[in-house]
Amino acid sequence: MPDASTPQAGLPPGQPAPVRLLLVNPRFPESFWSFRWALGRILPGKRAVNPPLGLATLAALCPPHWSVEIVDENVETVPLHPAADLVGVCGMGVQFPRQRELLRYYRGQGYRVVAGGSYASLCPERYAAVADTVVAGEAENIWRAFCSDYELGRPQRLYQENGIVALERSPVPRFDLLKLGRYTTVGVQFSRGCPFRCDFCDIIVMFGRRPRTKGLEQIAAELDLLRSLGVTNVFFVDDNFIGNRAKARELLGFLAGYQQRHDHRFRFGTQVSLNLAEDRDLMRGLREAGFNWVFVGIESPEEDSLREIGKTQNLRHDMLEAVRIIYANGIDVLAGFIVGFDHDTVETFERQHRFIVASGIQVAMVGLLTALPRTPLYARLALEGRLIDTGGSHCDNAKPGTNLVPKRMSYPELIAAYKALYRRLSGDRRIAQRIRNKLRYLEHPCRSGYSRGMQLGIVARLIFHGLLRAPASRLPWFLHSLMTCPPRAWALLVGDWVAGLSIQDYVQRHIGDPSATERRRVHSTVESIRRRWAHCLQRGSLQVALEDDTAGCSVTLAVKRGIDRRFFVGVAGRLRHLLRRSAVNITLRIDAMGRGECAGLERLLGRLAADGDRIAVHVDERIRHLLPVDSSVFHLVLDAPGPGPG
Ligand code: SF4
């Protein structure tokens, strides 16, 4: 039940009690974007790349007398019994399963719950069974309406924004409510919308094709606040920063002056369309304003595929040449690629591979084409009967699976070729080759965003974790890239190795097919646990199950009261070893337990924390208070009694 300790006491008579609002950003499933290897080993103290900017904006839209707390489950655990009157849970498509789980849990605990975020904007109907209110669309107007209705005691089920929101009305986000020190970058938004019409894109469905922008004074206020909070790395999260070039130019001129006045405090990055390469003024403006990198949607080197999806802006010039022109202006390029278009064949993967290596793009995020609700692609595939019902889990387009039937290859061929492409791209040799290919064109790489001391620490940790603890075959490739790198680009070299090894680590743990050796290792570990703890199995205080299918292996340990206390110590080493040497997933199910046993379990979790993303922990609700599980480290299953699937 919600904590009843409202701060009524001491309020002047007649003054309403402040509404206590908890805003939650659910945990993302691990993806390439998590950069877990880098965050865990190279950048200690950092837990995620970007904080939830949308929630900080929502907090700023609340009436001033509301008391708002933001919890980002990617960097901290969610509170199970928050002192709140209202719980809002946001989410993008990839977060939907966890968002739904949290909404159900809090609602089951008696809280009033509100769903929002980009996925709720695309398909609010999916939340009807799990949320009391759904906020769909840009929040500036409808969130204010919800707050006022809530205070009047008549909140509605659905608030949908159907009009155009003027960004000039958007407040300075409550950055002060975020634990900014735990992130590598902080987002700022200047514009929404994009003039192009890529048929798979949900951005233009949500925000339209006429980019709208904030005023310069708004951006100045946001940067001033970030400066006061000690932030240096800023990501302009705009869908297409140059969607309105005139406005972008105006902002860049302003930012260049701002940076001069403030000792070039910020290093910026943003997302742009590839036609940036046509506009030398704009590239110079980006560079002068302190933009180190841009993320570009290249999608495919196949012209027919680009035509098919309406990405005509990428057809205006040679794409490899365009990337090199951007490099020549001193700006690094990160890029998104997609496979699975109707014109793609199994040969497409080889062309993608060649393009990515030749372009030198180290952060090359290749996703499987996915049809998002309300996009033209979705409508077309629905008409053609080519959508696969994946129960809402199709939105993680970096995972080997999608929700559509490919046209010129079979589904298994698509998945196998996708995995093979990533395995090839993430090898040490390809990391080194891409650095060399990039440095041939990248002029005046930007300086590192870290102090000299931090840079030395990063290099030392890269050498320790990335070279000394790696197979000896990596060293020649590292030295090869070092020898082709001028001293002025050493920071870039280090950054690219860190990014490349993070992607490699992810591919090894998530994209590979488990080998026969790996499967044997899992089976023999399970057998050894069963033998060693046979007496616990016999008296029913332990159950051990192993599932082994095409997706990989998963082990479930169900523990009940009466378990042998030595069990947790004995099993910790075996499980840790197994997690390090295989891509196994583990589920711990704790049904009943005394205080003494909980202490043993806590120690076990402490030893497994480094691989917590592959460990689901179910703790029976009656004993959750005995065993606090950090849901930002482990997947804490919150199976609250509540309505059925949304
Ligand atoms: S350029 Fe990017 S944001 Fe614009 S429509 Fe295409 S995919 Fe969407």
XYZ file of C-alpha atoms and ligand atoms in Angstrom:
654
model
C 0.000 0.000 0.000
C 1.183 3.566 -0.548
C 2.978 5.089 2.415
C 0.289 6.991 4.289
C 2.702 9.449 5.892
C 1.571 12.489 3.938
C 3.312 15.732 4.766
C -0.006 17.305 5.863
C 1.162 18.152 9.345
C 2.403 21.694 9.760
C 0.690 23.018 6.611
C -1.210 26.284 6.990
C -4.980 25.680 7.199
C -6.646 25.514 3.792
C -3.430 24.832 1.916
C -3.641 21.605 -0.094
C -1.106 18.903 0.694
C 1.558 18.672 -2.011
C 1.022 15.807 -4.405
C 3.907 13.332 -4.170
C 4.793 12.111 -7.618
C 7.311 9.378 -8.378
C 8.513 9.206 -11.993
C 10.227 5.994 -13.052
C 12.355 5.226 -16.089
C 12.316 1.413 -16.428
C 15.488 -0.519 -16.955
C 16.516 -0.996 -20.593
C 17.349 -4.513 -21.712
C 21.059 -4.565 -22.459
C 21.873 -3.521 -26.029
C 24.813 -2.146 -27.998
C 23.859 1.244 -26.638
C 24.470 0.129 -23.061
C 28.279 0.147 -23.589
C 28.413 -2.058 -20.519
C 32.020 -3.100 -20.931
C 33.115 0.542 -21.068
C 30.926 1.689 -18.201
C 31.877 -1.194 -15.945
C 35.608 -1.287 -16.551
C 36.845 1.926 -18.145
C 34.616 4.670 -16.698
C 34.110 3.779 -13.032
C 31.164 5.474 -11.365
C 29.203 5.793 -14.600
C 26.172 3.515 -14.916
C 24.436 4.630 -18.116
C 24.926 6.819 -21.156
C 21.950 9.214 -20.988
C 19.556 10.247 -18.208
C 15.773 10.306 -18.843
C 15.342 13.790 -20.307
C 11.600 13.261 -20.865
C 11.002 12.697 -17.149
C 13.044 15.767 -16.220
C 10.818 17.784 -18.596
C 7.663 16.222 -17.137
C 8.839 17.132 -13.627
C 9.245 20.745 -14.738
C 5.661 20.761 -16.055
C 4.201 19.816 -12.660
C 2.598 22.494 -10.476
C 5.283 24.102 -8.299
C 3.777 22.778 -5.079
C 4.070 19.132 -6.224
C 6.919 17.148 -4.801
C 8.568 15.132 -7.564
C 11.158 12.380 -7.428
C 12.769 10.742 -10.476
C 14.116 7.202 -10.290
C 16.019 5.845 -13.266
C 16.184 2.076 -12.911
C 19.229 2.056 -15.177
C 21.325 3.631 -12.435
C 19.457 2.909 -9.190
C 16.968 0.441 -7.784
C 13.245 1.150 -7.905
C 11.572 1.706 -4.523
C 9.053 -1.035 -3.763
C 6.982 1.029 -1.338
C 7.585 4.673 -2.308
C 6.115 7.540 -0.304
C 4.065 8.690 -3.276
C 0.478 9.421 -4.218
C 1.035 8.897 -7.886
C 3.519 6.831 -9.896
C 4.333 7.654 -13.524
C 6.242 5.102 -15.594
C 7.566 6.091 -19.022
C 9.079 3.962 -21.734
C 10.242 3.484 -25.288
C 9.348 0.314 -27.195
C 12.371 -1.601 -25.905
C 11.317 -0.826 -22.344
C 7.701 -1.896 -22.797
C 7.909 -5.297 -21.028
C 9.543 -3.743 -17.952
C 7.312 -0.665 -18.067
C 4.239 -2.911 -18.088
C 5.654 -4.973 -15.217
C 6.285 -1.866 -13.095
C 2.853 -0.398 -13.849
C 1.204 -3.660 -12.821
C 3.311 -3.903 -9.701
C 2.646 -0.379 -8.425
C -1.021 -0.588 -9.303
C -1.232 -3.926 -7.475
C 0.280 -2.164 -4.445
C -2.550 0.376 -4.467
C -0.873 3.329 -6.215
C -2.533 5.322 -8.942
C -0.336 4.756 -12.022
C 0.188 6.781 -15.192
C 1.834 5.453 -18.358
C 3.670 7.671 -20.829
C 6.623 7.836 -23.185
C 7.093 7.197 -26.869
C 5.579 3.707 -26.937
C 2.455 4.842 -25.077
C 2.222 7.639 -27.659
C 2.306 5.134 -30.521
C -0.082 2.569 -29.045
C -1.929 3.829 -25.937
C -4.388 0.933 -26.230
C -1.673 -1.480 -25.073
C -1.730 0.153 -21.651
C -5.481 0.100 -21.084
C -5.317 -2.896 -18.716
C -2.267 -1.840 -16.697
C -2.512 1.944 -16.212
C -5.117 4.204 -14.631
C -4.195 6.990 -17.027
C -2.261 7.027 -20.298
C -0.536 10.183 -21.503
C -0.013 9.838 -25.257
C 1.932 12.345 -27.303
C 4.005 15.408 -26.491
C 3.515 16.233 -22.844
C 3.677 20.032 -22.623
C -0.094 20.611 -22.792
C -1.637 17.301 -21.780
C 0.511 16.725 -18.698
C -0.522 20.126 -17.355
C -4.172 19.168 -18.048
C -3.705 15.860 -16.242
C -2.146 17.555 -13.187
C -5.015 19.986 -12.936
C -7.649 17.214 -13.342
C -5.837 15.105 -10.763
C -5.948 17.914 -8.227
C -9.652 18.324 -8.888
C -10.121 14.587 -8.306
C -11.242 13.740 -11.844
C -8.283 12.422 -13.813
C -9.262 10.864 -17.127
C -8.181 7.539 -18.574
C -6.482 8.991 -21.643
C -4.818 12.304 -22.464
C -3.878 12.417 -26.117
C -2.074 15.293 -27.801
C -3.434 15.700 -31.297
C -2.313 19.244 -31.988
C 1.004 20.977 -32.515
C 2.986 21.745 -29.388
C 4.946 24.986 -29.429
C 8.371 24.153 -28.033
C 8.697 27.721 -26.798
C 6.295 26.560 -24.067
C 8.570 23.756 -22.965
C 10.168 24.481 -19.592
C 13.800 24.021 -18.581
C 13.976 20.327 -17.571
C 14.505 19.581 -13.869
C 18.093 18.389 -14.406
C 18.567 18.903 -10.682
C 16.372 15.844 -9.996
C 18.685 13.530 -11.966
C 21.796 11.834 -10.549
C 23.880 13.348 -13.340
C 27.223 12.022 -12.115
C 26.148 8.484 -13.047
C 25.845 9.258 -16.778
C 28.461 9.870 -19.440
C 26.360 12.459 -21.303
C 23.308 14.616 -20.647
C 20.607 15.319 -23.231
C 19.278 18.680 -24.357
C 16.536 19.046 -26.945
C 16.406 21.937 -29.394
C 13.943 20.631 -31.993
C 11.332 17.966 -32.655
C 10.318 16.588 -36.036
C 12.108 15.825 -39.288
C 11.280 16.885 -42.866
C 12.069 13.489 -44.409
C 9.755 10.537 -44.895
C 11.555 7.255 -44.168
C 8.731 4.747 -44.057
C 9.921 2.820 -40.971
C 10.348 5.923 -38.828
C 8.086 6.586 -35.840
C 9.584 10.046 -35.224
C 7.604 11.666 -38.016
C 4.479 9.827 -36.848
C 4.865 11.320 -33.370
C 6.386 14.725 -34.080
C 5.500 15.482 -37.675
C 7.543 16.654 -40.627
C 7.785 20.351 -39.782
C 10.625 20.722 -37.308
C 9.759 22.951 -34.368
C 12.431 24.506 -32.200
C 12.996 26.088 -28.832
C 14.217 29.645 -28.541
C 17.879 30.484 -28.000
C 17.161 31.858 -24.534
C 15.663 28.499 -23.556
C 18.801 26.653 -24.677
C 20.938 29.204 -22.835
C 18.960 28.589 -19.640
C 19.375 24.814 -20.000
C 23.110 25.093 -20.597
C 23.480 27.518 -17.689
C 21.803 25.001 -15.410
C 23.957 22.147 -16.718
C 27.086 24.239 -16.199
C 26.087 24.886 -12.611
C 25.642 21.122 -12.162
C 29.139 20.349 -13.486
C 28.126 18.778 -16.824
C 30.533 18.899 -19.789
C 29.256 16.295 -22.321
C 25.948 17.255 -23.911
C 23.953 15.295 -26.484
C 21.431 17.285 -28.524
C 18.804 14.561 -28.735
C 16.981 16.145 -31.704
C 15.724 13.593 -34.201
C 17.418 15.572 -36.939
C 19.371 18.578 -35.680
C 19.526 20.042 -39.195
C 15.849 19.383 -40.030
C 15.419 23.164 -40.128
C 18.778 24.383 -41.388
C 18.103 28.076 -40.878
C 17.260 27.519 -37.220
C 20.216 25.147 -36.796
C 22.557 27.805 -38.208
C 21.141 30.378 -35.828
C 21.643 28.057 -32.860
C 25.178 27.143 -33.906
C 26.160 30.805 -34.102
C 24.744 31.294 -30.636
C 26.490 28.186 -29.253
C 29.852 29.262 -30.660
C 29.539 32.558 -28.753
C 28.321 30.769 -25.634
C 31.289 28.411 -25.718
C 33.694 31.334 -26.094
C 32.176 33.112 -23.143
C 32.394 29.963 -21.018
C 35.872 28.696 -21.806
C 34.620 26.093 -24.319
C 33.068 24.215 -21.483
C 30.869 21.776 -23.457
C 31.557 18.981 -25.926
C 28.459 18.395 -28.013
C 27.132 15.583 -30.168
C 23.872 15.192 -32.061
C 21.878 13.326 -34.730
C 21.712 14.582 -38.306
C 20.695 13.407 -41.755
C 23.498 12.593 -44.192
C 22.781 15.638 -46.330
C 24.853 17.508 -43.741
C 27.762 16.701 -46.070
C 26.252 19.071 -48.698
C 26.491 22.065 -46.416
C 30.024 23.202 -45.598
C 28.798 26.212 -43.596
C 26.754 23.993 -41.373
C 29.662 21.609 -40.810
C 31.943 24.546 -39.972
C 29.256 25.862 -37.629
C 29.028 22.516 -35.854
C 32.751 22.356 -35.431
C 33.024 25.942 -34.167
C 30.227 25.341 -31.678
C 32.083 22.350 -30.228
C 30.296 19.380 -31.824
C 32.680 16.414 -31.739
C 30.447 13.834 -33.347
C 27.204 13.276 -35.209
C 25.039 10.185 -35.446
C 23.764 9.589 -38.982
C 21.111 7.174 -40.277
C 22.911 5.576 -43.228
C 20.756 2.418 -43.117
C 22.040 0.650 -46.227
C 24.553 0.878 -49.053
C 21.857 -0.691 -51.316
C 20.320 2.065 -53.434
C 17.190 0.016 -54.163
C 16.633 -0.490 -50.447
C 16.994 3.244 -49.761
C 14.514 4.003 -52.545
C 12.125 1.406 -51.175
C 11.986 3.092 -47.749
C 11.901 6.636 -49.091
C 15.322 7.597 -47.703
C 16.036 9.661 -50.769
C 18.289 12.127 -48.943
C 20.951 9.411 -48.821
C 20.804 8.951 -52.594
C 21.844 12.467 -53.499
C 25.552 11.728 -53.220
C 27.985 8.920 -52.747
C 27.478 7.933 -49.112
C 31.074 6.903 -48.451
C 32.212 10.229 -49.845
C 29.663 12.035 -47.658
C 31.020 10.379 -44.491
C 34.561 11.371 -45.480
C 33.522 14.972 -46.105
C 32.122 15.127 -42.580
C 35.380 13.672 -41.245
C 37.308 16.268 -43.240
C 35.440 18.937 -41.291
C 36.749 17.556 -38.012
C 33.556 15.755 -36.958
C 33.466 12.061 -36.078
C 30.612 9.940 -37.464
C 28.560 7.323 -35.634
C 25.887 5.622 -37.704
C 22.831 3.396 -37.779
C 22.410 0.628 -40.365
C 19.445 -1.618 -41.050
C 19.142 -4.996 -42.714
C 15.993 -6.831 -43.755
C 14.536 -4.448 -46.366
C 12.522 -6.022 -49.186
C 15.361 -5.472 -51.658
C 17.968 -6.956 -49.325
C 19.368 -10.375 -50.120
C 21.993 -12.452 -48.330
C 24.597 -10.628 -50.478
C 23.568 -7.333 -48.859
C 25.377 -8.309 -45.664
C 28.711 -8.469 -47.461
C 28.119 -4.997 -48.927
C 27.140 -3.650 -45.482
C 30.333 -5.115 -44.072
C 32.520 -3.594 -46.779
C 30.879 -0.198 -46.417
C 31.224 -0.073 -42.643
C 34.893 -1.098 -42.665
C 35.767 1.290 -45.510
C 33.943 4.181 -43.850
C 35.856 3.714 -40.595
C 32.653 4.113 -38.572
C 33.431 2.435 -35.254
C 30.069 2.916 -33.586
C 28.101 1.256 -36.386
C 24.788 0.094 -34.957
C 23.272 -2.488 -37.257
C 19.647 -3.322 -36.512
C 17.108 -5.649 -38.058
C 14.294 -3.812 -39.798
C 11.335 -3.680 -37.405
C 7.825 -2.452 -38.177
C 6.717 -0.012 -35.462
C 3.009 0.604 -34.956
C 1.459 3.473 -36.944
C 4.335 3.741 -39.403
C 3.717 3.405 -43.173
C 5.928 0.305 -43.117
C 3.678 -1.304 -40.516
C 0.553 -0.545 -42.539
C 2.085 -1.955 -45.731
C 3.290 -5.155 -44.102
C -0.057 -5.638 -42.359
C -1.763 -5.397 -45.768
C 0.673 -7.915 -47.195
C 0.157 -10.244 -44.215
C 3.878 -10.137 -43.348
C 3.746 -9.080 -39.704
C 4.734 -11.555 -37.011
C 2.964 -11.243 -33.660
C 5.760 -11.066 -31.087
C 3.614 -9.977 -28.167
C 5.083 -6.497 -27.952
C 8.713 -7.594 -27.605
C 9.679 -6.698 -31.184
C 10.943 -3.231 -30.434
C 14.500 -4.057 -29.515
C 15.860 -3.874 -33.017
C 19.428 -4.586 -31.913
C 18.460 -8.122 -30.859
C 18.502 -11.009 -33.332
C 14.766 -11.111 -33.973
C 12.131 -8.979 -35.683
C 8.397 -8.795 -36.312
C 8.302 -9.088 -40.088
C 8.689 -11.781 -42.714
C 11.610 -10.891 -45.017
C 11.039 -10.986 -48.746
C 14.181 -12.217 -50.508
C 15.570 -14.544 -47.890
C 14.103 -16.756 -45.230
C 13.766 -15.577 -41.644
C 16.476 -18.001 -40.381
C 18.784 -16.810 -43.199
C 18.213 -13.204 -42.147
C 19.036 -13.904 -38.504
C 22.066 -16.078 -39.292
C 23.510 -13.503 -41.717
C 22.882 -10.712 -39.207
C 24.750 -12.541 -36.459
C 27.607 -13.367 -38.823
C 27.872 -9.715 -39.885
C 28.219 -8.575 -36.282
C 30.747 -11.239 -35.434
C 32.901 -10.126 -38.370
C 32.550 -6.434 -37.609
C 33.398 -6.730 -33.947
C 36.731 -8.554 -34.309
C 39.973 -6.855 -33.196
C 41.215 -6.669 -36.766
C 38.114 -4.786 -37.923
C 38.361 -2.349 -34.996
C 41.951 -1.529 -35.995
C 41.122 -1.285 -39.704
C 38.295 1.119 -39.086
C 40.481 3.386 -36.968
C 43.025 3.478 -39.783
C 40.357 4.133 -42.432
C 38.806 6.905 -40.377
C 42.111 8.626 -39.623
C 42.905 8.907 -43.331
C 40.107 11.464 -43.603
C 39.396 12.855 -40.143
C 40.955 16.296 -39.852
C 41.779 17.862 -36.501
C 40.110 15.313 -34.212
C 38.577 17.012 -31.194
C 40.267 16.903 -27.833
C 39.096 14.505 -25.165
C 36.295 15.634 -22.893
C 38.129 14.381 -19.806
C 40.794 15.963 -17.629
C 44.411 14.835 -18.034
C 44.165 12.690 -14.891
C 40.989 10.986 -16.075
C 42.490 10.370 -19.505
C 45.494 8.639 -17.936
C 43.142 6.505 -15.839
C 41.149 5.541 -18.940
C 44.307 4.554 -20.818
C 45.580 2.518 -17.849
C 42.272 0.673 -17.543
C 42.111 0.071 -21.295
C 45.598 -1.455 -21.178
C 44.717 -3.599 -18.166
C 41.247 -4.823 -19.187
C 41.510 -4.515 -22.938
C 45.050 -5.761 -23.556
C 46.649 -7.517 -20.583
C 43.539 -9.564 -19.826
C 42.739 -10.214 -23.491
C 43.934 -12.893 -25.914
C 47.499 -12.170 -27.094
C 46.224 -11.901 -30.677
C 44.762 -8.454 -29.912
C 48.069 -6.725 -29.174
C 49.381 -6.660 -32.785
C 46.135 -5.060 -33.963
C 46.275 -2.486 -31.210
C 49.890 -1.655 -32.056
C 49.007 -1.525 -35.736
C 46.328 1.096 -35.071
C 48.663 2.981 -32.718
C 51.370 3.189 -35.366
C 48.966 4.627 -37.937
C 47.692 7.220 -35.457
C 49.277 10.683 -35.061
C 49.629 11.846 -31.423
C 46.904 14.484 -31.922
C 44.413 11.627 -32.519
C 45.369 9.423 -29.561
C 42.226 10.360 -27.649
C 40.163 9.230 -30.630
C 42.133 5.997 -30.867
C 41.474 5.221 -27.204
C 37.788 6.134 -27.553
C 37.368 3.934 -30.620
C 39.039 0.941 -28.959
C 36.827 1.369 -25.905
C 33.688 1.610 -28.085
C 34.795 -1.262 -30.327
C 35.567 -3.558 -27.395
C 32.244 -2.702 -25.751
C 30.417 -3.761 -28.888
C 32.592 -6.879 -29.134
C 31.769 -7.783 -25.535
C 28.058 -7.386 -26.233
C 28.254 -9.473 -29.414
C 30.070 -12.279 -27.601
C 27.466 -12.402 -24.857
C 24.297 -11.771 -26.847
C 24.750 -12.354 -30.564
C 26.816 -15.524 -30.694
C 25.388 -19.010 -31.038
C 26.303 -21.050 -27.973
C 29.011 -23.545 -28.888
C 28.853 -27.236 -28.053
C 31.611 -26.668 -25.466
C 29.605 -23.914 -23.854
C 26.513 -26.092 -23.676
C 28.540 -28.952 -22.158
C 29.911 -26.542 -19.569
C 26.402 -25.501 -18.511
C 25.198 -29.117 -18.308
C 28.182 -30.220 -16.238
C 27.840 -27.273 -13.814
C 24.171 -28.077 -13.276
C 25.026 -31.723 -12.709
C 27.719 -30.832 -10.180
C 25.227 -28.624 -8.272
C 22.685 -31.435 -8.293
C 25.251 -33.955 -6.986
C 26.715 -31.693 -4.306
C 23.312 -30.580 -2.986
C 21.420 -33.834 -3.503
C 20.253 -33.797 0.128
C 18.584 -30.380 -0.427
C 16.934 -31.628 -3.598
C 15.632 -34.695 -1.784
C 14.057 -32.755 1.056
C 12.519 -30.225 -1.351
C 14.398 -27.097 -0.219
C 16.083 -26.802 -3.633
C 14.987 -27.310 -7.237
C 17.366 -27.089 -10.174
C 16.128 -26.880 -13.777
C 18.027 -26.520 -17.033
C 16.561 -25.419 -20.355
C 18.653 -25.857 -23.475
C 17.198 -24.770 -26.803
C 18.262 -22.954 -29.958
C 18.245 -19.594 -28.147
C 20.767 -20.815 -25.548
C 20.841 -22.234 -22.039
C 19.060 -21.052 -18.939
C 19.321 -22.412 -15.427
C 16.726 -21.968 -12.684
C 17.511 -22.452 -9.003
C 14.436 -22.408 -6.756
C 15.276 -22.110 -3.071
C 12.973 -22.649 -0.099
C 13.282 -22.403 3.668
C 15.514 -25.059 5.119
C 18.213 -24.792 2.468
C 21.668 -25.796 3.679
C 23.386 -22.548 4.741
C 26.598 -23.530 2.986
C 24.695 -23.696 -0.286
C 25.135 -20.014 -1.188
C 28.876 -20.007 -0.647
C 29.272 -23.310 -2.447
C 27.252 -22.351 -5.475
C 28.625 -18.795 -5.905
C 31.958 -19.825 -7.421
C 30.351 -22.298 -9.824
C 27.764 -19.802 -11.069
C 30.289 -17.013 -11.382
C 32.594 -19.195 -13.419
C 29.694 -20.292 -15.605
C 28.542 -16.716 -16.243
C 32.067 -15.716 -17.246
C 32.550 -18.640 -19.606
C 29.115 -18.873 -21.273
C 26.101 -16.781 -22.285
C 23.847 -18.651 -19.845
C 20.877 -16.907 -18.219
C 20.131 -17.686 -14.584
C 16.903 -17.391 -12.632
C 16.929 -17.420 -8.834
C 13.519 -18.092 -7.338
C 13.291 -17.485 -3.611
C 10.010 -18.746 -2.211
C 10.587 -18.808 1.538
C 13.581 -18.007 3.670
C 14.712 -16.973 7.133
C 16.986 -14.031 8.010
C 20.133 -16.176 8.256
C 19.612 -17.667 4.823
C 18.898 -14.230 3.365
C 22.357 -13.059 4.459
C 23.874 -15.985 2.526
C 21.806 -15.123 -0.523
C 22.848 -11.485 -0.288
C 26.500 -12.546 -0.388
C 25.776 -14.742 -3.413
C 24.156 -11.823 -5.255
C 27.146 -9.642 -4.391
C 29.467 -12.110 -6.106
C 27.262 -12.352 -9.206
C 26.550 -8.625 -9.568
C 28.999 -8.111 -12.439
C 26.748 -10.289 -14.639
C 23.489 -9.177 -13.040
C 21.866 -8.333 -16.378
C 21.634 -12.081 -17.061
C 20.162 -12.926 -13.684
C 16.453 -12.733 -12.918
C 15.561 -12.762 -9.238
C 12.051 -13.678 -8.064
C 11.581 -13.079 -4.356
C 8.270 -13.978 -2.801
C 6.477 -10.792 -1.804
C 6.274 -11.900 1.854
C 10.056 -11.871 2.254
C 11.084 -9.028 -0.075
C 11.726 -6.812 2.948
C 14.366 -9.302 4.148
C 16.274 -9.263 0.894
C 16.686 -5.932 -0.862
C 17.647 -6.674 -4.482
C 19.044 -3.811 -6.569
C 16.831 -3.787 -9.642
C 19.363 -1.717 -11.589
C 21.825 -4.605 -11.291
C 19.550 -7.674 -11.471
C 16.236 -8.160 -13.168
C 14.041 -8.060 -10.081
C 10.820 -9.758 -11.127
C 7.822 -7.887 -9.738
C 4.925 -10.230 -10.266
C 2.205 -8.245 -8.535
C -1.318 -9.558 -8.516
C -3.111 -7.478 -11.096
C -4.934 -7.365 -14.389
C -3.917 -9.533 -17.302
C -1.584 -8.688 -20.175
C -1.907 -5.286 -21.774
S 15.900 11.084 -41.480
Fe 15.773 9.967 -39.534
S 14.304 11.107 -38.266
Fe 14.061 11.787 -40.403
S 12.388 10.547 -41.222
Fe 14.314 9.504 -41.735
S 14.712 8.063 -40.034
Fe 13.144 9.533 -39.344
